[in-house]
């Protein structure tokens, strides 16, 4: 009977896992990978695992003289599920190091979980929630990618100085990543004297943005839009169809690889939109162009260029490999030596140098971009400015920055 | 003033889309008492199939046909293979369709990936039309109203003026009697299911042109259809129109004036309607 | 059975104690609240996960967590009682609204209520911390040991599950339970006998709310946090899957379904790879619904009886 057969199979696998003693050979290091393969983030999740795969392959699945074993798990963007998978990787699959997760809320949950498992090491994948390292950090949680606010460094200054915008309206998803990105943009823009007369927060789950667009005030220089994925495409289409003329400023997700690779008439609006992110396919540095070529060769059915999650997971894995090499793969002291080495890792990546601050948060280059079109019609992000070594407090004194509180609907504000 | 007018217009045009999506759902329920929770998956399927047809042929109208036909065939098969045998067991059928929707969503994800797709609409439908007070308004949204009217009229003609329609109406009232009169009820049921699926496939292509299509849209449109149909009354076409208008307007005016909690409003309307009129505004008990 | 439950944690690795068994108990308790209403009341409620969430959020607000370290919070027994009270109240409220509909309409009504609660949790940032929810919940300690320690937490969940299971079985044979079942089978006759059918049903929802509330409290401690995703559409459907797979006709189905679900969730990846996990779960669910309307327990029963018992249509049949 099919059902019984399936049930027997499960019980068999489960029993085998139960009885199998954790046979970690002395010369193997187990590394867990957690990304989101469920739900609407699936493309980003695939990119994340591609990044890990490339890094592992380049190191030949060895580091510090030991073999590397990679165990993958998928979450669906929900913190509860991410926690369950992390527990499985640590408790059942006996990984020593966990690389992930991908989304903001999951990152906060994993950070808290990390505090309860001090003997294991957690390296963030792509989660960009500020508080994961800024507030109550965990000594075994490392993040080699910039957070959501850092991603917008340079953009506020750029649109004020170079584009000459003085009054900008904000349309953003109504959740913490939106608040964080808007904070990153407004910190610089307001400091220069720019004004944000209206902030339009759109709840998650909205598909028809027309009335939000209708609320955009008439006399503004530009609209800053923080939406991603399918929402980005929906918004751009509806904005275009509404006949609105004001130019757009993009949050990091609005013009990322997935949107630029999607097909449809909304692409008309994209050219010229400024944005900022931790990587951009238009980085002129030959090292980065070689990186893009490497990606395209290895993953012919991937996107038109490596995306930010690919890069983040790639360098996270590279950092782990480098630290393992430094300590000769010795994790015998619950990984204490390994974590000390990991904190001091300085990565010389294709997109610049990445180092960690005292909260184990990445300090990295940020690229201010504008969308441009190539001869073959493909869209890419041309780099207009490089902001070197951006730290988590965006160059401001740490105490003052933290004192302003977590980003929210009303913080920051400069009407 | 401008905002209110825009929001109202947005609400009415969104209602047009909701009506087209929900019309199939309400017809299936009216005739067969099946709550088709795979409705959203059929919406996605219609949109994706339509997109394939559009890529191959370059013609948007062919895509409409392709999406509608593909969804109709799938829906008919679904009914024949999985649902017909449980006729009379409402809850079990609902659960079966839930299972099918989980599988369907995942298989569509495997086949089409996670990126968003959007249609190249014929140029005469794209762009904006200048209107008094509000200024430019998207032509496609106005076209949505036309589509909805066409769908309504054709359905009305089908149900009121054809033999098939007579069978549907009779089946709604007394299924057993219909069988006793010699009508091949299972066949008619499958055809009705296919018709409902055809409508939602059509809606998929239209919706994907107005907005976009991506994994996750199936759940959103399923919920919207549920709300519209329940508020209006299951099995009632005029009810679906009223439900769609209520919900569309509530959502858009809510988004314009009190966005933070606007997204709850359609569900609150549904709960209130069910509490006050348990069969919906224009619905009838079984 | 009791002996097996008591001995279990000493026989298996730690992961299996908490992440599989204890979690299965917690899920089972929430599913039990749904199965209770279905088996004895003939009512399917999709709001049970959200009601568990009401209790969870209430407890989170009154506990120490990542964002309020250092501020004073009520003593934990008080907080837990508040959470249980909130869950029961939510159950009664949901019941009062839902019992005005029948069958499939009640299903939709409870689904809508669940979505309202979900969106409220997602949008309200002042009290409920919006999209991110609560993290870093500090689980109470007693006598130097945290309740979240593996062995202690396991026995706590097991005890709660057993107690509630016994309670449900006991209730089924009280006048209240019998009246509920009468209302399930023939509401008109019950009304003509003088029973206030509606009131009984609302009370049943209250009981189910209390059960779900216990599940919500334990779930909060298990996850160390709560967020809107915990009560969203997919979490709600998961509880439905758990209850249906196990069988809606008898309370034990809730726990059987929970164990099956937890095992699948953890080990399906090893079988089919993380890519098509949802197809697997969907197929399994579909097969169960098609082959056996009251889930795995129904299958088992029919196998034991030789596979000829055709009257086992179970609770899933609706009368017209």
Tab-separated table of N, CA and C in Angstrom, chain A residues 131-224:
chain	number	residue	atom	x	y	z
A	131	UNK	N	19.751	44.971	13.870
A	131	UNK	CA	19.916	44.583	15.270
A	131	UNK	C	20.647	43.265	15.461
A	132	UNK	N	20.830	42.501	14.398
A	132	UNK	CA	21.501	41.207	14.578
A	132	UNK	C	22.906	41.387	15.124
A	133	UNK	N	23.549	42.498	14.793
A	133	UNK	CA	24.876	42.735	15.358
A	133	UNK	C	24.981	44.046	16.116
A	134	UNK	N	24.094	44.983	15.873
A	134	UNK	CA	24.222	46.294	16.507
A	134	UNK	C	23.742	46.268	17.961
A	135	UNK	N	22.701	45.486	18.218
A	135	UNK	CA	22.075	45.470	19.545
A	135	UNK	C	22.223	44.088	20.162
A	136	UNK	N	22.786	44.015	21.338
A	136	UNK	CA	22.951	42.743	22.073
A	136	UNK	C	23.525	41.647	21.182
A	137	UNK	N	24.708	41.848	20.599
A	137	UNK	CA	25.257	40.848	19.687
A	137	UNK	C	25.633	39.569	20.420
A	138	UNK	N	25.780	38.497	19.672
A	138	UNK	CA	26.179	37.225	20.245
A	138	UNK	C	27.629	36.958	19.869
A	139	UNK	N	28.457	36.510	20.832
A	139	UNK	CA	29.887	36.358	20.548
A	139	UNK	C	30.216	35.299	19.503
A	140	UNK	N	29.244	34.456	19.167
A	140	UNK	CA	29.530	33.444	18.146
A	140	UNK	C	28.726	33.657	16.882
A	141	UNK	N	28.254	34.911	16.674
A	141	UNK	CA	27.493	35.234	15.468
A	141	UNK	C	28.277	36.260	14.667
A	142	UNK	N	28.647	35.887	13.423
A	142	UNK	CA	29.488	36.738	12.584
A	142	UNK	C	28.722	37.149	11.344
A	143	UNK	N	28.935	38.383	10.919
A	143	UNK	CA	28.272	38.796	9.681
A	143	UNK	C	29.265	39.469	8.752
A	144	UNK	N	29.542	38.836	7.624
A	144	UNK	CA	30.503	39.372	6.662
A	144	UNK	C	29.840	40.214	5.585
A	145	UNK	N	28.540	40.414	5.698
A	145	UNK	CA	27.863	41.267	4.722
A	145	UNK	C	27.326	42.491	5.440
A	146	UNK	N	27.157	43.557	4.693
A	146	UNK	CA	26.662	44.793	5.292
A	146	UNK	C	25.195	44.648	5.645
A	147	UNK	N	24.715	45.458	6.605
A	147	UNK	CA	23.291	45.410	6.954
A	147	UNK	C	22.494	46.356	6.051
A	148	UNK	N	21.186	46.314	6.193
A	148	UNK	CA	20.303	47.027	5.274
A	148	UNK	C	20.532	48.519	5.223
A	149	UNK	N	20.916	49.103	6.359
A	149	UNK	CA	21.162	50.544	6.360
A	149	UNK	C	22.484	50.858	5.663
A	150	UNK	N	23.486	50.027	5.915
A	150	UNK	CA	24.775	50.229	5.260
A	150	UNK	C	24.620	50.169	3.749
A	151	UNK	N	23.725	49.337	3.279
A	151	UNK	CA	23.552	49.183	1.841
A	151	UNK	C	23.208	50.494	1.146
A	152	UNK	N	22.653	51.442	1.881
A	152	UNK	CA	22.218	52.688	1.252
A	152	UNK	C	23.232	53.816	1.430
A	153	UNK	N	24.407	53.485	1.971
A	153	UNK	CA	25.401	54.525	2.202
A	153	UNK	C	25.792	55.183	0.885
A	154	UNK	N	25.889	56.473	0.898
A	154	UNK	CA	26.303	57.194	-0.300
A	154	UNK	C	25.141	57.643	-1.157
A	155	UNK	N	23.989	56.978	-1.031
A	155	UNK	CA	22.876	57.288	-1.932
A	155	UNK	C	22.263	58.642	-1.607
A	156	UNK	N	22.034	58.887	-0.300
A	156	UNK	CA	21.438	60.164	0.102
A	156	UNK	C	22.280	61.339	-0.349
A	157	UNK	N	23.587	61.220	-0.128
A	157	UNK	CA	24.489	62.293	-0.556
A	157	UNK	C	24.460	62.444	-2.064
A	158	UNK	N	24.475	61.325	-2.761
A	158	UNK	CA	24.531	61.365	-4.225
A	158	UNK	C	23.316	62.069	-4.814
A	159	UNK	N	22.117	61.704	-4.351
A	159	UNK	CA	20.939	62.320	-4.974
A	159	UNK	C	20.815	63.785	-4.588
A	160	UNK	N	21.352	64.151	-3.412
A	160	UNK	CA	21.296	65.559	-3.030
A	160	UNK	C	22.292	66.376	-3.864
A	161	UNK	N	23.541	65.882	-3.904
A	161	UNK	CA	24.585	66.664	-4.565
A	161	UNK	C	24.494	66.574	-6.085
A	162	UNK	N	24.535	65.338	-6.596
A	162	UNK	CA	24.658	65.178	-8.043
A	162	UNK	C	23.329	65.339	-8.770
A	163	UNK	N	22.258	64.785	-8.181
A	163	UNK	CA	20.965	64.865	-8.867
A	163	UNK	C	20.217	66.143	-8.520
A	164	UNK	N	20.589	66.752	-7.393
A	164	UNK	CA	19.952	68.010	-7.035
A	164	UNK	C	18.568	67.852	-6.437
A	165	UNK	N	18.209	66.669	-5.930
A	165	UNK	CA	16.882	66.510	-5.320
A	165	UNK	C	16.869	67.166	-3.952
A	166	UNK	N	15.776	67.875	-3.649
A	166	UNK	CA	15.654	68.474	-2.334
A	166	UNK	C	14.480	67.924	-1.568
A	167	UNK	N	13.402	67.570	-2.294
A	167	UNK	CA	12.207	67.042	-1.615
A	167	UNK	C	11.886	65.676	-2.197
A	168	UNK	N	11.881	64.668	-1.332
A	168	UNK	CA	11.677	63.297	-1.793
A	168	UNK	C	10.548	62.659	-0.995
A	169	UNK	N	9.624	61.962	-1.687
A	169	UNK	CA	8.605	61.182	-0.991
A	169	UNK	C	9.095	59.745	-0.885
A	170	UNK	N	8.643	59.050	0.130
A	170	UNK	CA	9.103	57.685	0.362
A	170	UNK	C	7.918	56.723	0.238
A	171	UNK	N	8.098	55.668	-0.573
A	171	UNK	CA	7.126	54.576	-0.618
A	171	UNK	C	7.879	53.317	-0.227
A	172	UNK	N	7.438	52.658	0.818
A	172	UNK	CA	8.219	51.511	1.287
A	172	UNK	C	7.331	50.431	1.867
A	173	UNK	N	7.842	49.189	1.822
A	173	UNK	CA	7.170	48.108	2.518
A	173	UNK	C	7.135	48.408	4.005
A	174	UNK	N	6.021	48.035	4.652
A	174	UNK	CA	5.794	48.430	6.038
A	174	UNK	C	6.337	47.360	6.984
A	175	UNK	N	7.640	47.195	7.010
A	175	UNK	CA	8.236	46.241	7.946
A	175	UNK	C	9.680	46.623	8.197
A	176	UNK	N	10.368	45.875	9.062
A	176	UNK	CA	11.638	46.379	9.593
A	176	UNK	C	12.694	46.582	8.517
A	177	UNK	N	12.737	45.716	7.493
A	177	UNK	CA	13.757	45.932	6.470
A	177	UNK	C	13.501	47.249	5.755
A	178	UNK	N	12.226	47.548	5.533
A	178	UNK	CA	11.886	48.837	4.921
A	178	UNK	C	12.351	49.989	5.793
A	179	UNK	N	12.061	49.912	7.094
A	179	UNK	CA	12.456	50.994	8.006
A	179	UNK	C	13.975	51.163	7.984
A	180	UNK	N	14.692	50.020	7.921
A	180	UNK	CA	16.156	50.075	7.972
A	180	UNK	C	16.725	50.739	6.731
A	181	UNK	N	16.229	50.353	5.562
A	181	UNK	CA	16.751	50.946	4.329
A	181	UNK	C	16.434	52.441	4.286
A	182	UNK	N	15.215	52.791	4.677
A	182	UNK	CA	14.830	54.204	4.657
A	182	UNK	C	15.737	54.979	5.609
A	183	UNK	N	16.070	54.360	6.754
A	183	UNK	CA	16.994	55.018	7.675
A	183	UNK	C	18.332	55.254	7.013
A	184	UNK	N	18.824	54.241	6.289
A	184	UNK	CA	20.109	54.388	5.613
A	184	UNK	C	20.101	55.544	4.634
A	185	UNK	N	19.004	55.670	3.889
A	185	UNK	CA	18.901	56.757	2.910
A	185	UNK	C	18.730	58.104	3.596
A	186	UNK	N	17.807	58.171	4.564
A	186	UNK	CA	17.450	59.462	5.131
A	186	UNK	C	18.539	60.014	6.045
A	187	UNK	N	19.340	59.131	6.645
A	187	UNK	CA	20.401	59.636	7.527
A	187	UNK	C	21.265	60.646	6.782
A	188	UNK	N	21.674	60.287	5.565
A	188	UNK	CA	22.511	61.219	4.798
A	188	UNK	C	21.689	62.347	4.195
A	189	UNK	N	20.540	61.993	3.604
A	189	UNK	CA	19.737	62.974	2.868
A	189	UNK	C	19.252	64.088	3.786
A	190	UNK	N	18.748	63.733	4.963
A	190	UNK	CA	18.263	64.757	5.891
A	190	UNK	C	19.417	65.578	6.449
A	191	UNK	N	20.554	64.913	6.692
A	191	UNK	CA	21.700	65.639	7.239
A	191	UNK	C	22.154	66.732	6.289
A	192	UNK	N	21.995	66.493	4.994
A	192	UNK	CA	22.396	67.509	4.011
A	192	UNK	C	21.374	68.634	3.914
A	193	UNK	N	20.186	68.416	4.449
A	193	UNK	CA	19.164	69.447	4.359
A	193	UNK	C	17.986	69.028	3.502
A	194	UNK	N	17.988	67.791	3.003
A	194	UNK	CA	16.873	67.327	2.203
A	194	UNK	C	15.625	67.149	3.052
A	195	UNK	N	14.473	67.153	2.381
A	195	UNK	CA	13.203	67.021	3.113
A	195	UNK	C	12.418	65.814	2.611
A	196	UNK	N	11.785	65.117	3.543
A	196	UNK	CA	10.897	64.007	3.180
A	196	UNK	C	9.505	64.337	3.696
A	197	UNK	N	8.666	64.971	2.870
A	197	UNK	CA	7.363	65.429	3.363
A	197	UNK	C	6.362	64.303	3.597
A	198	UNK	N	6.507	63.176	2.906
A	198	UNK	CA	5.502	62.124	3.039
A	198	UNK	C	6.158	60.760	2.987
A	199	UNK	N	5.795	59.924	3.953
A	199	UNK	CA	6.266	58.542	3.922
A	199	UNK	C	5.039	57.648	3.779
A	200	UNK	N	5.012	56.871	2.705
A	200	UNK	CA	3.855	56.019	2.443
A	200	UNK	C	4.252	54.577	2.710
A	201	UNK	N	3.714	54.004	3.790
A	201	UNK	CA	4.070	52.627	4.155
A	201	UNK	C	3.017	51.674	3.617
A	202	UNK	N	3.457	50.683	2.862
A	202	UNK	CA	2.533	49.751	2.225
A	202	UNK	C	2.634	48.390	2.914
A	203	UNK	N	1.529	47.875	3.480
A	203	UNK	CA	1.606	46.604	4.203
A	203	UNK	C	2.051	45.458	3.301
A	204	UNK	N	2.766	44.507	3.900
A	204	UNK	CA	3.116	43.275	3.178
A	204	UNK	C	1.852	42.561	2.774
A	205	UNK	N	1.815	42.096	1.544
A	205	UNK	CA	0.615	41.416	1.085
A	205	UNK	C	-0.187	42.276	0.123
A	206	UNK	N	0.188	43.554	-0.012
A	206	UNK	CA	-0.495	44.415	-0.974
A	206	UNK	C	-0.025	44.054	-2.364
A	207	UNK	N	-0.949	43.924	-3.309
A	207	UNK	CA	-0.504	43.709	-4.676
A	207	UNK	C	-0.879	44.870	-5.587
A	208	UNK	N	-1.859	45.659	-5.167
A	208	UNK	CA	-2.303	46.763	-6.003
A	208	UNK	C	-1.905	48.075	-5.340
A	209	UNK	N	-0.866	48.698	-5.892
A	209	UNK	CA	-0.306	49.876	-5.245
A	209	UNK	C	-0.908	51.184	-5.725
A	210	UNK	N	-1.924	51.109	-6.589
A	210	UNK	CA	-2.401	52.331	-7.242
A	210	UNK	C	-2.781	53.419	-6.255
A	211	UNK	N	-3.450	53.053	-5.158
A	211	UNK	CA	-3.863	54.110	-4.238
A	211	UNK	C	-2.690	54.646	-3.441
A	212	UNK	N	-1.674	53.812	-3.235
A	212	UNK	CA	-0.464	54.327	-2.596
A	212	UNK	C	0.198	55.331	-3.526
A	213	UNK	N	0.227	55.009	-4.820
A	213	UNK	CA	0.809	55.924	-5.799
A	213	UNK	C	0.013	57.218	-5.837
A	214	UNK	N	-1.314	57.083	-5.689
A	214	UNK	CA	-2.159	58.274	-5.722
A	214	UNK	C	-1.830	59.223	-4.588
A	215	UNK	N	-1.263	58.686	-3.486
A	215	UNK	CA	-0.981	59.540	-2.331
A	215	UNK	C	0.311	60.315	-2.476
A	216	UNK	N	1.101	59.991	-3.490
A	216	UNK	CA	2.378	60.693	-3.630
A	216	UNK	C	2.093	62.157	-3.907
A	217	UNK	N	2.692	63.066	-3.118
A	217	UNK	CA	2.406	64.496	-3.302
A	217	UNK	C	2.894	64.959	-4.681
A	218	UNK	N	2.308	66.065	-5.133
A	218	UNK	CA	2.621	66.519	-6.484
A	218	UNK	C	3.973	67.194	-6.582
A	219	UNK	N	4.287	68.070	-5.626
A	219	UNK	CA	5.458	68.920	-5.819
A	219	UNK	C	6.704	68.312	-5.184
A	220	UNK	N	7.131	67.180	-5.686
A	220	UNK	CA	8.355	66.601	-5.143
A	220	UNK	C	9.333	66.352	-6.276
A	221	UNK	N	10.610	66.234	-5.898
A	221	UNK	CA	11.648	66.048	-6.914
A	221	UNK	C	11.784	64.591	-7.323
A	222	UNK	N	11.561	63.682	-6.391
A	222	UNK	CA	11.739	62.261	-6.700
A	222	UNK	C	10.990	61.414	-5.679
A	223	UNK	N	10.846	60.128	-5.991
A	223	UNK	CA	10.206	59.192	-5.074
A	223	UNK	C	11.194	58.090	-4.735
A	224	UNK	N	11.444	57.902	-3.443
A	224	UNK	CA	12.316	56.815	-3.000
A	224	UNK	C	11.448	55.589	-2.763
